[in-house]
Amino acid sequence: MFQNQSVNLEILQKRAFNLRWATYPKDVIPLTAADPDFPCAPEIHEAIAKYSKDRYFSYGNAEGLSEFKESLAHFFRKKRNVPVEAQFTLPVDSAAFGIYTVCKAFLSAGDEAIIFNPVDFLFRYSIETVGAKAVSFAIPQNCEALDFTYLEALIGPKTKMICLCNPLNPTGKVFTKQELETLGTLAVRHNLIILSDEIWSDIVFAPHVFTSIASINEAIRAQTITVTGFSKSYGLAGLRIGAIMAHTTVHYSKIFEASLHQSTIHGASILSQVAAMTALNDCEYWLHGFVAHLQTMRDLVVEKLNAIPNFKCSAPEGCYVAFVDIKATNSSSLELQEKILKEAKVAVVPGLKQWFGDGSDGYLRLSFATSEEILTEAMQRIQTIF
């Protein structure tokens, strides 16, 4: 399923946008946006075709397809040890919109929310879009012990939320159960909402283990709103499908109101919900194969990057992105990204504040969700210019 012959470059060069194959000339290898080069599991295609054959595409329930909501709740109970109730799940049109919706529901102008640094730009964007302020908590790559004393010092009277990204994009850190318990206890003590982005939770490399913060205890769970999606695990980015999980009637009501689903301004596509439900119900075998392939690709890319002079790359614990330290080259992230694109014909993501915060300065991010042949070729091209 994850061999080079499975990658259809002709299709990708027409359809894969967002800094990927369709964005660059055909001689460029894009290791950019975190989106797999492989086709989805065949069961997903078959489920969409089966639903479509009747040729009815009516409005769906504003609160989501009941079967999908039940699948979400079952998954979280069985795989994440979180007692999610289907009635408190809300399918949305991407995890990105889920993050924004939670910020809109629980933050007001002048409020503050704590985000990690570095972390994906969507947290800061969502917080600032609703008029609140993002306060950064630094978690450098290879951070052995989080400074929770400093984290608590960042909490003030305007703080309403802590944003957790686990595993952490772009560093690949997987938070331990003890770290999550400490973080959750702080949130409970200060009555803060925990926005837990778990879109990467399936992509974790042995011996590391993912823990959902809502599984730790009832008090922490009551403060937690979980967001997830299906683009990273199952290659469904273009279907724009994610979900939000709450644990109380009050929290769910706030989220549903903020989503604008009841007005039909927003809503999750029925076909996308069918696809995601099928992924949860029938495609675990595909996911296991994908993660096994990714672990091999992770080891390959880390070895190749560390062989380049002045490059330093630690093996990510989760996510399929490598975050390589290039500070010893004495070039900026943008300068090196441009050099690699121009001379090696490989596209990577520079560690710019606009993407990940100022903690990403001096780094490059590379996605390795591709075939061994493509990844090896990309690494050889980069090695030849240094």
mmCIF file of C-alpha atoms in Angstrom:
data_model
loop_
_atom_site.group_PDB
_atom_site.id
_atom_site.type_symbol
_atom_site.label_atom_id
_atom_site.label_comp_id
_atom_site.label_asym_id
_atom_site.label_seq_id
_atom_site.Cartn_x
_atom_site.Cartn_y
_atom_site.Cartn_z
ATOM 1 C CA MET A 1 0.000 0.000 0.000
ATOM 2 C CA PHE A 2 2.889 2.349 0.696
ATOM 3 C CA GLN A 3 5.341 1.482 -2.059
ATOM 4 C CA ASN A 4 6.512 3.894 -4.730
ATOM 5 C CA GLN A 5 4.154 2.417 -7.330
ATOM 6 C CA SER A 6 1.219 3.508 -5.139
ATOM 7 C CA VAL A 7 2.140 7.183 -5.599
ATOM 8 C CA ASN A 8 0.416 8.634 -8.664
ATOM 9 C CA LEU A 9 2.442 11.737 -9.453
ATOM 10 C CA GLU A 10 0.301 12.595 -12.483
ATOM 11 C CA ILE A 11 -2.761 12.986 -10.254
ATOM 12 C CA LEU A 12 -0.863 14.678 -7.418
ATOM 13 C CA GLN A 13 0.581 17.261 -9.799
ATOM 14 C CA LYS A 14 -2.978 18.207 -10.750
ATOM 15 C CA ARG A 15 -4.743 17.981 -7.389
ATOM 16 C CA ALA A 16 -2.278 18.350 -4.491
ATOM 17 C CA PHE A 17 -2.193 22.067 -3.634
ATOM 18 C CA ASN A 18 -1.263 23.926 -0.415
ATOM 19 C CA LEU A 19 2.470 24.147 -1.253
ATOM 20 C CA ARG A 20 2.526 20.609 -2.649
ATOM 21 C CA TRP A 21 2.869 18.911 -6.037
ATOM 22 C CA ALA A 22 0.340 21.050 -7.918
ATOM 23 C CA THR A 23 1.923 24.254 -6.616
ATOM 24 C CA TYR A 24 5.492 23.668 -7.868
ATOM 25 C CA PRO A 25 7.091 22.844 -11.228
ATOM 26 C CA LYS A 26 7.195 19.120 -12.009
ATOM 27 C CA ASP A 27 10.929 18.853 -11.289
ATOM 28 C CA VAL A 28 10.454 19.905 -7.623
ATOM 29 C CA ILE A 29 9.868 17.400 -4.815
ATOM 30 C CA PRO A 30 7.626 19.045 -2.178
ATOM 31 C CA LEU A 31 8.243 17.923 1.423
ATOM 32 C CA THR A 32 5.987 20.703 2.627
ATOM 33 C CA ALA A 33 2.391 20.497 3.856
ATOM 34 C CA ALA A 34 1.685 17.472 6.039
ATOM 35 C CA ASP A 35 -0.444 15.552 3.555
ATOM 36 C CA PRO A 36 0.298 11.968 2.419
ATOM 37 C CA ASP A 37 1.351 11.138 -1.114
ATOM 38 C CA PHE A 38 -0.610 7.874 -0.934
ATOM 39 C CA PRO A 39 -4.224 7.225 -1.975
ATOM 40 C CA CYS A 40 -6.724 6.627 0.821
ATOM 41 C CA ALA A 41 -7.919 3.195 1.911
ATOM 42 C CA PRO A 42 -10.145 1.565 -0.762
ATOM 43 C CA GLU A 43 -13.015 1.168 1.713
ATOM 44 C CA ILE A 44 -13.353 4.949 1.879
ATOM 45 C CA HIS A 45 -13.717 5.249 -1.887
ATOM 46 C CA GLU A 46 -16.235 2.394 -1.900
ATOM 47 C CA ALA A 47 -18.321 3.966 0.887
ATOM 48 C CA ILE A 48 -18.525 7.307 -0.952
ATOM 49 C CA ALA A 49 -19.489 5.533 -4.189
ATOM 50 C CA LYS A 50 -22.144 3.463 -2.402
ATOM 51 C CA TYR A 51 -23.726 6.521 -0.792
ATOM 52 C CA SER A 52 -23.624 8.430 -4.070
ATOM 53 C CA LYS A 53 -25.291 5.792 -6.239
ATOM 54 C CA ASP A 54 -28.795 6.822 -5.087
ATOM 55 C CA ARG A 55 -28.128 10.358 -6.393
ATOM 56 C CA TYR A 56 -29.646 12.124 -3.385
ATOM 57 C CA PHE A 57 -27.522 14.763 -1.677
ATOM 58 C CA SER A 58 -30.041 16.322 0.685
ATOM 59 C CA TYR A 59 -29.304 18.623 3.603
ATOM 60 C CA GLY A 60 -27.960 16.698 6.565
ATOM 61 C CA ASN A 61 -28.602 17.139 10.260
ATOM 62 C CA ALA A 62 -26.986 20.382 11.433
ATOM 63 C CA GLU A 63 -25.478 18.479 14.373
ATOM 64 C CA GLY A 64 -23.969 15.825 12.134
ATOM 65 C CA LEU A 65 -24.672 12.359 10.813
ATOM 66 C CA SER A 66 -25.816 10.252 13.768
ATOM 67 C CA GLU A 67 -23.862 7.190 12.614
ATOM 68 C CA PHE A 68 -20.671 9.223 12.411
ATOM 69 C CA LYS A 69 -21.240 10.720 15.854
ATOM 70 C CA GLU A 70 -21.669 7.213 17.269
ATOM 71 C CA SER A 71 -18.453 6.089 15.531
ATOM 72 C CA LEU A 72 -16.561 9.027 17.023
ATOM 73 C CA ALA A 73 -17.862 8.294 20.515
ATOM 74 C CA HIS A 74 -17.037 4.596 20.173
ATOM 75 C CA PHE A 75 -13.516 5.369 18.953
ATOM 76 C CA PHE A 76 -12.763 7.659 21.870
ATOM 77 C CA ARG A 77 -14.168 5.210 24.401
ATOM 78 C CA LYS A 78 -12.302 2.219 22.955
ATOM 79 C CA LYS A 79 -9.028 3.730 21.708
ATOM 80 C CA ARG A 80 -8.561 6.807 23.900
ATOM 81 C CA ASN A 81 -10.201 5.669 27.140
ATOM 82 C CA VAL A 82 -12.364 8.809 27.090
ATOM 83 C CA PRO A 83 -16.106 8.377 27.860
ATOM 84 C CA VAL A 84 -17.343 10.513 24.975
ATOM 85 C CA GLU A 85 -21.094 10.718 24.397
ATOM 86 C CA ALA A 86 -22.292 10.914 20.801
ATOM 87 C CA GLN A 87 -24.655 13.777 21.630
ATOM 88 C CA PHE A 88 -21.660 15.942 22.608
ATOM 89 C CA THR A 89 -19.729 15.362 19.347
ATOM 90 C CA LEU A 90 -19.954 17.857 16.493
ATOM 91 C CA PRO A 91 -18.636 17.045 13.005
ATOM 92 C CA VAL A 92 -17.092 20.156 11.436
ATOM 93 C CA ASP A 93 -15.507 20.940 8.103
ATOM 94 C CA SER A 94 -11.894 20.408 9.269
ATOM 95 C CA ALA A 95 -9.876 20.348 12.465
ATOM 96 C CA ALA A 96 -8.755 23.880 11.584
ATOM 97 C CA PHE A 97 -12.339 25.104 11.732
ATOM 98 C CA GLY A 98 -12.752 23.113 14.929
ATOM 99 C CA ILE A 99 -9.927 25.040 16.586
ATOM 100 C CA TYR A 100 -11.408 28.346 15.440
ATOM 101 C CA THR A 101 -14.894 27.359 16.620
ATOM 102 C CA VAL A 102 -13.676 26.476 20.102
ATOM 103 C CA CYS A 103 -11.827 29.799 20.341
ATOM 104 C CA LYS A 104 -14.939 31.634 19.179
ATOM 105 C CA ALA A 105 -17.078 29.775 21.736
ATOM 106 C CA PHE A 106 -14.892 30.346 24.790
ATOM 107 C CA LEU A 107 -12.870 33.517 24.158
ATOM 108 C CA SER A 108 -13.943 37.158 24.033
ATOM 109 C CA ALA A 109 -12.108 40.324 23.025
ATOM 110 C CA GLY A 110 -9.383 41.054 25.565
ATOM 111 C CA ASP A 111 -9.134 37.479 26.853
ATOM 112 C CA GLU A 112 -5.846 35.557 26.771
ATOM 113 C CA ALA A 113 -5.055 31.994 25.720
ATOM 114 C CA ILE A 114 -1.770 30.174 26.210
ATOM 115 C CA ILE A 115 -0.223 28.499 23.171
ATOM 116 C CA PHE A 116 2.978 26.522 22.749
ATOM 117 C CA ASN A 117 6.004 27.904 20.923
ATOM 118 C CA PRO A 118 6.712 26.595 18.348
ATOM 119 C CA VAL A 119 3.313 25.333 17.237
ATOM 120 C CA ASP A 120 1.131 25.426 14.138
ATOM 121 C CA PHE A 121 -0.025 28.956 13.259
ATOM 122 C CA LEU A 122 -3.733 28.053 13.429
ATOM 123 C CA PHE A 123 -3.823 28.507 17.197
ATOM 124 C CA ARG A 124 -2.559 32.083 17.132
ATOM 125 C CA TYR A 125 -4.647 32.869 14.067
ATOM 126 C CA SER A 126 -7.862 31.589 15.669
ATOM 127 C CA ILE A 127 -7.244 33.329 18.995
ATOM 128 C CA GLU A 128 -6.428 36.671 17.416
ATOM 129 C CA THR A 129 -9.291 36.440 14.928
ATOM 130 C CA VAL A 130 -11.814 36.403 17.791
ATOM 131 C CA GLY A 131 -10.075 39.397 19.394
ATOM 132 C CA ALA A 132 -8.150 37.603 22.123
ATOM 133 C CA LYS A 133 -4.401 37.530 22.792
ATOM 134 C CA ALA A 134 -2.102 34.528 22.334
ATOM 135 C CA VAL A 135 0.491 34.111 25.105
ATOM 136 C CA SER A 136 3.451 31.882 24.206
ATOM 137 C CA PHE A 137 4.856 29.091 26.356
ATOM 138 C CA ALA A 138 8.188 27.890 24.949
ATOM 139 C CA ILE A 139 8.652 24.170 24.390
ATOM 140 C CA PRO A 140 11.957 23.869 22.514
ATOM 141 C CA GLN A 141 12.821 20.716 20.621
ATOM 142 C CA ASN A 142 14.311 18.083 22.950
ATOM 143 C CA CYS A 143 12.844 19.857 25.988
ATOM 144 C CA GLU A 144 13.444 17.267 28.718
ATOM 145 C CA ALA A 145 11.449 18.933 31.476
ATOM 146 C CA LEU A 146 8.627 21.421 30.981
ATOM 147 C CA ASP A 147 8.769 24.450 33.244
ATOM 148 C CA PHE A 148 5.277 24.271 34.720
ATOM 149 C CA THR A 149 6.162 26.916 37.282
ATOM 150 C CA TYR A 150 6.738 29.362 34.441
ATOM 151 C CA LEU A 151 3.595 28.152 32.706
ATOM 152 C CA GLU A 152 1.532 28.928 35.790
ATOM 153 C CA ALA A 153 3.170 32.352 36.020
ATOM 154 C CA LEU A 154 1.752 33.118 32.559
ATOM 155 C CA ILE A 155 -1.781 32.620 33.858
ATOM 156 C CA GLY A 156 -3.470 35.873 34.825
ATOM 157 C CA PRO A 157 -6.977 37.207 35.335
ATOM 158 C CA LYS A 158 -7.526 37.460 31.561
ATOM 159 C CA THR A 159 -6.401 33.880 30.832
ATOM 160 C CA LYS A 160 -9.304 31.695 29.753
ATOM 161 C CA MET A 161 -7.732 28.840 27.812
ATOM 162 C CA ILE A 162 -4.677 26.614 27.381
ATOM 163 C CA CYS A 163 -4.145 25.234 23.876
ATOM 164 C CA LEU A 164 -2.615 21.760 23.792
ATOM 165 C CA CYS A 165 -1.241 20.316 20.543
ATOM 166 C CA ASN A 166 -0.439 16.643 21.160
ATOM 167 C CA PRO A 167 1.605 15.336 19.398
ATOM 168 C CA LEU A 168 3.174 18.730 18.878
ATOM 169 C CA ASN A 169 3.527 20.038 15.331
ATOM 170 C CA PRO A 170 6.294 20.877 14.306
ATOM 171 C CA THR A 171 8.665 19.287 16.863
ATOM 172 C CA GLY A 172 6.958 15.894 17.061
ATOM 173 C CA LYS A 173 6.893 15.848 20.869
ATOM 174 C CA VAL A 174 4.430 13.387 22.427
ATOM 175 C CA PHE A 175 3.409 14.530 25.904
ATOM 176 C CA THR A 176 3.707 12.034 28.734
ATOM 177 C CA LYS A 177 0.777 11.165 30.972
ATOM 178 C CA GLN A 178 2.530 12.876 33.891
ATOM 179 C CA GLU A 179 3.022 16.085 31.880
ATOM 180 C CA LEU A 180 -0.618 16.066 30.844
ATOM 181 C CA GLU A 181 -1.791 15.480 34.403
ATOM 182 C CA THR A 182 0.235 18.475 35.607
ATOM 183 C CA LEU A 183 -1.052 20.621 32.754
ATOM 184 C CA GLY A 184 -4.620 19.523 33.381
ATOM 185 C CA THR A 185 -4.364 20.151 37.110
ATOM 186 C CA LEU A 186 -3.215 23.712 36.416
ATOM 187 C CA ALA A 187 -6.186 24.231 34.124
ATOM 188 C CA VAL A 188 -8.615 22.932 36.737
ATOM 189 C CA ARG A 189 -7.043 25.079 39.465
ATOM 190 C CA HIS A 190 -7.455 28.225 37.372
ATOM 191 C CA ASN A 191 -10.747 27.205 35.719
ATOM 192 C CA LEU A 192 -9.280 27.262 32.205
ATOM 193 C CA ILE A 193 -10.664 25.540 29.127
ATOM 194 C CA ILE A 194 -8.208 23.027 27.650
ATOM 195 C CA LEU A 195 -8.361 23.053 23.845
ATOM 196 C CA SER A 196 -6.756 19.721 22.961
ATOM 197 C CA ASP A 197 -5.818 19.380 19.287
ATOM 198 C CA GLU A 198 -5.371 15.640 18.709
ATOM 199 C CA ILE A 199 -5.296 15.509 14.918
ATOM 200 C CA TRP A 200 -1.845 13.851 15.066
ATOM 201 C CA SER A 201 -2.766 11.349 17.795
ATOM 202 C CA ASP A 202 -2.665 8.291 15.502
ATOM 203 C CA ILE A 203 0.857 9.113 14.271
ATOM 204 C CA VAL A 204 3.018 8.092 17.235
ATOM 205 C CA PHE A 205 6.222 6.073 16.974
ATOM 206 C CA ALA A 206 7.216 3.274 19.350
ATOM 207 C CA PRO A 207 8.090 3.228 22.171
ATOM 208 C CA HIS A 208 6.121 6.439 22.708
ATOM 209 C CA VAL A 209 2.440 6.225 23.637
ATOM 210 C CA PHE A 210 -0.311 8.763 23.110
ATOM 211 C CA THR A 211 -2.492 9.784 26.041
ATOM 212 C CA SER A 212 -5.613 11.876 25.585
ATOM 213 C CA ILE A 213 -5.700 14.511 28.320
ATOM 214 C CA ALA A 214 -9.447 13.946 28.772
ATOM 215 C CA SER A 215 -8.728 10.358 29.857
ATOM 216 C CA ILE A 216 -6.763 11.330 32.978
ATOM 217 C CA ASN A 217 -9.595 12.137 35.373
ATOM 218 C CA GLU A 218 -13.101 13.537 35.507
ATOM 219 C CA ALA A 219 -12.095 17.014 36.688
ATOM 220 C CA ILE A 220 -9.657 17.511 33.798
ATOM 221 C CA ARG A 221 -12.119 16.007 31.334
ATOM 222 C CA ALA A 222 -14.787 18.511 32.374
ATOM 223 C CA GLN A 223 -12.441 21.353 31.322
ATOM 224 C CA THR A 224 -11.392 19.746 28.035
ATOM 225 C CA ILE A 225 -12.655 20.308 24.504
ATOM 226 C CA THR A 226 -11.023 17.919 22.019
ATOM 227 C CA VAL A 227 -10.562 18.630 18.317
ATOM 228 C CA THR A 228 -9.531 15.995 15.808
ATOM 229 C CA GLY A 229 -9.457 15.426 12.070
ATOM 230 C CA PHE A 230 -8.764 12.853 9.384
ATOM 231 C CA SER A 231 -6.302 14.530 7.022
ATOM 232 C CA LYS A 232 -3.117 13.307 8.728
ATOM 233 C CA SER A 233 -4.135 9.742 9.560
ATOM 234 C CA TYR A 234 -6.228 8.841 6.509
ATOM 235 C CA GLY A 235 -5.280 11.305 3.740
ATOM 236 C CA LEU A 236 -8.649 13.089 3.632
ATOM 237 C CA ALA A 237 -7.479 16.724 3.658
ATOM 238 C CA GLY A 238 -9.503 17.649 0.583
ATOM 239 C CA LEU A 239 -12.707 16.318 2.135
ATOM 240 C CA ARG A 240 -12.449 18.939 4.892
ATOM 241 C CA ILE A 241 -13.693 16.855 7.803
ATOM 242 C CA GLY A 242 -12.967 17.058 11.528
ATOM 243 C CA ALA A 243 -14.839 16.867 14.808
ATOM 244 C CA ILE A 244 -15.158 18.559 18.186
ATOM 245 C CA MET A 245 -15.832 16.602 21.400
ATOM 246 C CA ALA A 246 -17.257 18.237 24.527
ATOM 247 C CA HIS A 247 -18.274 16.618 27.816
ATOM 248 C CA THR A 248 -21.022 18.860 29.174
ATOM 249 C CA THR A 249 -24.286 20.231 27.835
ATOM 250 C CA VAL A 250 -23.150 23.798 28.490
ATOM 251 C CA HIS A 251 -19.898 23.393 26.580
ATOM 252 C CA TYR A 252 -21.550 21.604 23.659
ATOM 253 C CA SER A 253 -24.232 24.273 23.379
ATOM 254 C CA LYS A 254 -21.603 27.027 23.239
ATOM 255 C CA ILE A 255 -19.702 25.167 20.527
ATOM 256 C CA PHE A 256 -22.793 24.449 18.433
ATOM 257 C CA GLU A 257 -23.872 28.074 18.606
ATOM 258 C CA ALA A 258 -20.396 29.296 17.621
ATOM 259 C CA SER A 259 -20.248 26.855 14.682
ATOM 260 C CA LEU A 260 -23.155 28.542 12.848
ATOM 261 C CA HIS A 261 -24.299 25.076 11.773
ATOM 262 C CA GLN A 262 -27.859 25.859 12.838
ATOM 263 C CA SER A 263 -27.975 28.673 10.271
ATOM 264 C CA THR A 264 -26.551 26.505 7.428
ATOM 265 C CA ILE A 265 -23.743 29.059 7.006
ATOM 266 C CA HIS A 266 -21.351 26.287 8.017
ATOM 267 C CA GLY A 267 -21.634 22.516 8.200
ATOM 268 C CA ALA A 268 -19.789 19.278 7.520
ATOM 269 C CA SER A 269 -20.376 17.622 4.139
ATOM 270 C CA ILE A 270 -22.379 14.380 4.375
ATOM 271 C CA LEU A 271 -19.983 12.628 1.966
ATOM 272 C CA SER A 272 -17.041 13.705 4.110
ATOM 273 C CA GLN A 273 -18.738 12.356 7.228
ATOM 274 C CA VAL A 274 -19.360 9.052 5.439
ATOM 275 C CA ALA A 275 -15.659 8.910 4.523
ATOM 276 C CA ALA A 276 -14.454 9.660 8.055
ATOM 277 C CA MET A 277 -16.915 7.209 9.595
ATOM 278 C CA THR A 278 -15.636 4.506 7.253
ATOM 279 C CA ALA A 279 -12.050 5.330 8.219
ATOM 280 C CA LEU A 280 -12.885 4.841 11.898
ATOM 281 C CA ASN A 281 -14.949 1.709 11.386
ATOM 282 C CA ASP A 282 -13.098 -0.180 8.655
ATOM 283 C CA CYS A 283 -9.624 1.199 7.978
ATOM 284 C CA GLU A 284 -7.556 0.538 11.090
ATOM 285 C CA TYR A 285 -5.469 -1.985 9.137
ATOM 286 C CA TRP A 286 -4.551 0.770 6.630
ATOM 287 C CA LEU A 287 -3.569 3.138 9.433
ATOM 288 C CA HIS A 288 -1.349 0.517 11.096
ATOM 289 C CA GLY A 289 0.452 -0.081 7.799
ATOM 290 C CA PHE A 290 0.839 3.649 7.235
ATOM 291 C CA VAL A 291 2.367 4.252 10.689
ATOM 292 C CA ALA A 292 4.784 1.323 10.216
ATOM 293 C CA HIS A 293 5.894 2.832 6.897
ATOM 294 C CA LEU A 294 6.237 6.273 8.475
ATOM 295 C CA GLN A 295 8.469 4.967 11.241
ATOM 296 C CA THR A 296 10.841 3.605 8.586
ATOM 297 C CA MET A 297 10.721 6.924 6.715
ATOM 298 C CA ARG A 298 11.360 8.819 9.946
ATOM 299 C CA ASP A 299 14.512 6.818 10.604
ATOM 300 C CA LEU A 300 15.655 7.337 7.017
ATOM 301 C CA VAL A 301 15.144 11.107 6.966
ATOM 302 C CA VAL A 302 16.753 11.640 10.382
ATOM 303 C CA GLU A 303 19.829 9.648 9.330
ATOM 304 C CA LYS A 304 20.172 11.515 6.025
ATOM 305 C CA LEU A 305 19.669 14.967 7.562
ATOM 306 C CA ASN A 306 22.212 14.345 10.308
ATOM 307 C CA ALA A 307 24.760 13.377 7.658
ATOM 308 C CA ILE A 308 24.599 16.906 6.198
ATOM 309 C CA PRO A 309 27.194 19.301 7.659
ATOM 310 C CA ASN A 310 25.742 21.704 10.244
ATOM 311 C CA PHE A 311 22.329 20.010 10.200
ATOM 312 C CA LYS A 312 20.995 18.502 13.426
ATOM 313 C CA CYS A 313 17.765 16.540 13.541
ATOM 314 C CA SER A 314 16.242 14.642 16.452
ATOM 315 C CA ALA A 315 13.851 11.794 15.746
ATOM 316 C CA PRO A 316 10.251 13.010 16.217
ATOM 317 C CA GLU A 317 8.193 10.994 18.697
ATOM 318 C CA GLY A 318 5.040 11.611 16.673
ATOM 319 C CA CYS A 319 3.820 13.464 13.535
ATOM 320 C CA TYR A 320 5.361 12.776 10.131
ATOM 321 C CA VAL A 321 7.461 15.909 9.994
ATOM 322 C CA ALA A 322 11.166 16.314 10.726
ATOM 323 C CA PHE A 323 12.178 19.578 12.413
ATOM 324 C CA VAL A 324 15.832 20.107 11.593
ATOM 325 C CA ASP A 325 18.085 22.584 13.398
ATOM 326 C CA ILE A 326 20.114 24.546 10.834
ATOM 327 C CA LYS A 327 21.452 27.325 13.104
ATOM 328 C CA ALA A 328 25.047 26.110 12.692
ATOM 329 C CA THR A 329 24.910 26.918 8.972
ATOM 330 C CA ASN A 330 24.784 30.645 9.851
ATOM 331 C CA SER A 331 21.952 31.011 7.347
ATOM 332 C CA SER A 332 18.380 31.966 8.189
ATOM 333 C CA SER A 333 15.525 29.514 7.753
ATOM 334 C CA LEU A 334 14.247 31.470 4.766
ATOM 335 C CA GLU A 335 17.680 31.694 3.127
ATOM 336 C CA LEU A 336 18.203 27.955 3.430
ATOM 337 C CA GLN A 337 14.699 27.118 2.263
ATOM 338 C CA GLU A 338 15.260 29.247 -0.849
ATOM 339 C CA LYS A 339 18.684 27.692 -1.483
ATOM 340 C CA ILE A 340 17.293 24.149 -1.240
ATOM 341 C CA LEU A 341 14.412 24.989 -3.557
ATOM 342 C CA LYS A 342 16.578 26.729 -6.143
ATOM 343 C CA GLU A 343 19.596 24.414 -6.157
ATOM 344 C CA ALA A 344 18.202 21.031 -5.051
ATOM 345 C CA LYS A 345 14.663 21.371 -6.426
ATOM 346 C CA VAL A 346 13.203 20.286 -3.077
ATOM 347 C CA ALA A 347 10.556 22.367 -1.293
ATOM 348 C CA VAL A 348 10.583 22.497 2.512
ATOM 349 C CA VAL A 349 8.906 24.772 5.071
ATOM 350 C CA PRO A 350 11.082 27.470 6.700
ATOM 351 C CA GLY A 351 10.834 28.010 10.436
ATOM 352 C CA LEU A 352 9.166 31.393 10.230
ATOM 353 C CA LYS A 353 7.103 33.103 12.918
ATOM 354 C CA GLN A 354 4.123 33.231 10.581
ATOM 355 C CA TRP A 355 4.038 29.413 10.426
ATOM 356 C CA PHE A 356 5.110 28.225 13.877
ATOM 357 C CA GLY A 357 6.032 31.196 16.093
ATOM 358 C CA ASP A 358 9.447 32.711 16.804
ATOM 359 C CA GLY A 359 10.610 29.494 18.500
ATOM 360 C CA SER A 360 10.967 27.983 15.035
ATOM 361 C CA ASP A 361 13.692 30.407 13.941
ATOM 362 C CA GLY A 362 16.743 28.453 12.775
ATOM 363 C CA TYR A 363 14.780 25.352 11.764
ATOM 364 C CA LEU A 364 13.329 23.769 8.647
ATOM 365 C CA ARG A 365 10.335 21.405 8.592
ATOM 366 C CA LEU A 366 10.153 18.485 6.176
ATOM 367 C CA SER A 367 7.223 16.100 5.699
ATOM 368 C CA PHE A 368 8.182 12.463 5.152
ATOM 369 C CA ALA A 369 4.726 11.033 4.284
ATOM 370 C CA THR A 370 5.867 9.753 0.919
ATOM 371 C CA SER A 371 7.541 6.716 -0.603
ATOM 372 C CA GLU A 372 11.061 5.603 0.228
ATOM 373 C CA GLU A 373 12.172 6.269 -3.355
ATOM 374 C CA ILE A 374 10.870 9.846 -3.404
ATOM 375 C CA LEU A 375 12.242 10.617 0.056
ATOM 376 C CA THR A 376 15.649 9.125 -0.772
ATOM 377 C CA GLU A 377 15.837 11.177 -3.973
ATOM 378 C CA ALA A 378 14.953 14.343 -2.096
ATOM 379 C CA MET A 379 17.610 13.697 0.553
ATOM 380 C CA GLN A 380 20.253 12.982 -2.081
ATOM 381 C CA ARG A 381 19.439 16.248 -3.849
ATOM 382 C CA ILE A 382 19.807 18.217 -0.601
ATOM 383 C CA GLN A 383 23.046 16.446 0.337
ATOM 384 C CA THR A 384 24.655 17.355 -2.986
ATOM 385 C CA ILE A 385 24.387 21.130 -2.378
ATOM 386 C CA PHE A 386 26.087 21.125 1.056
#
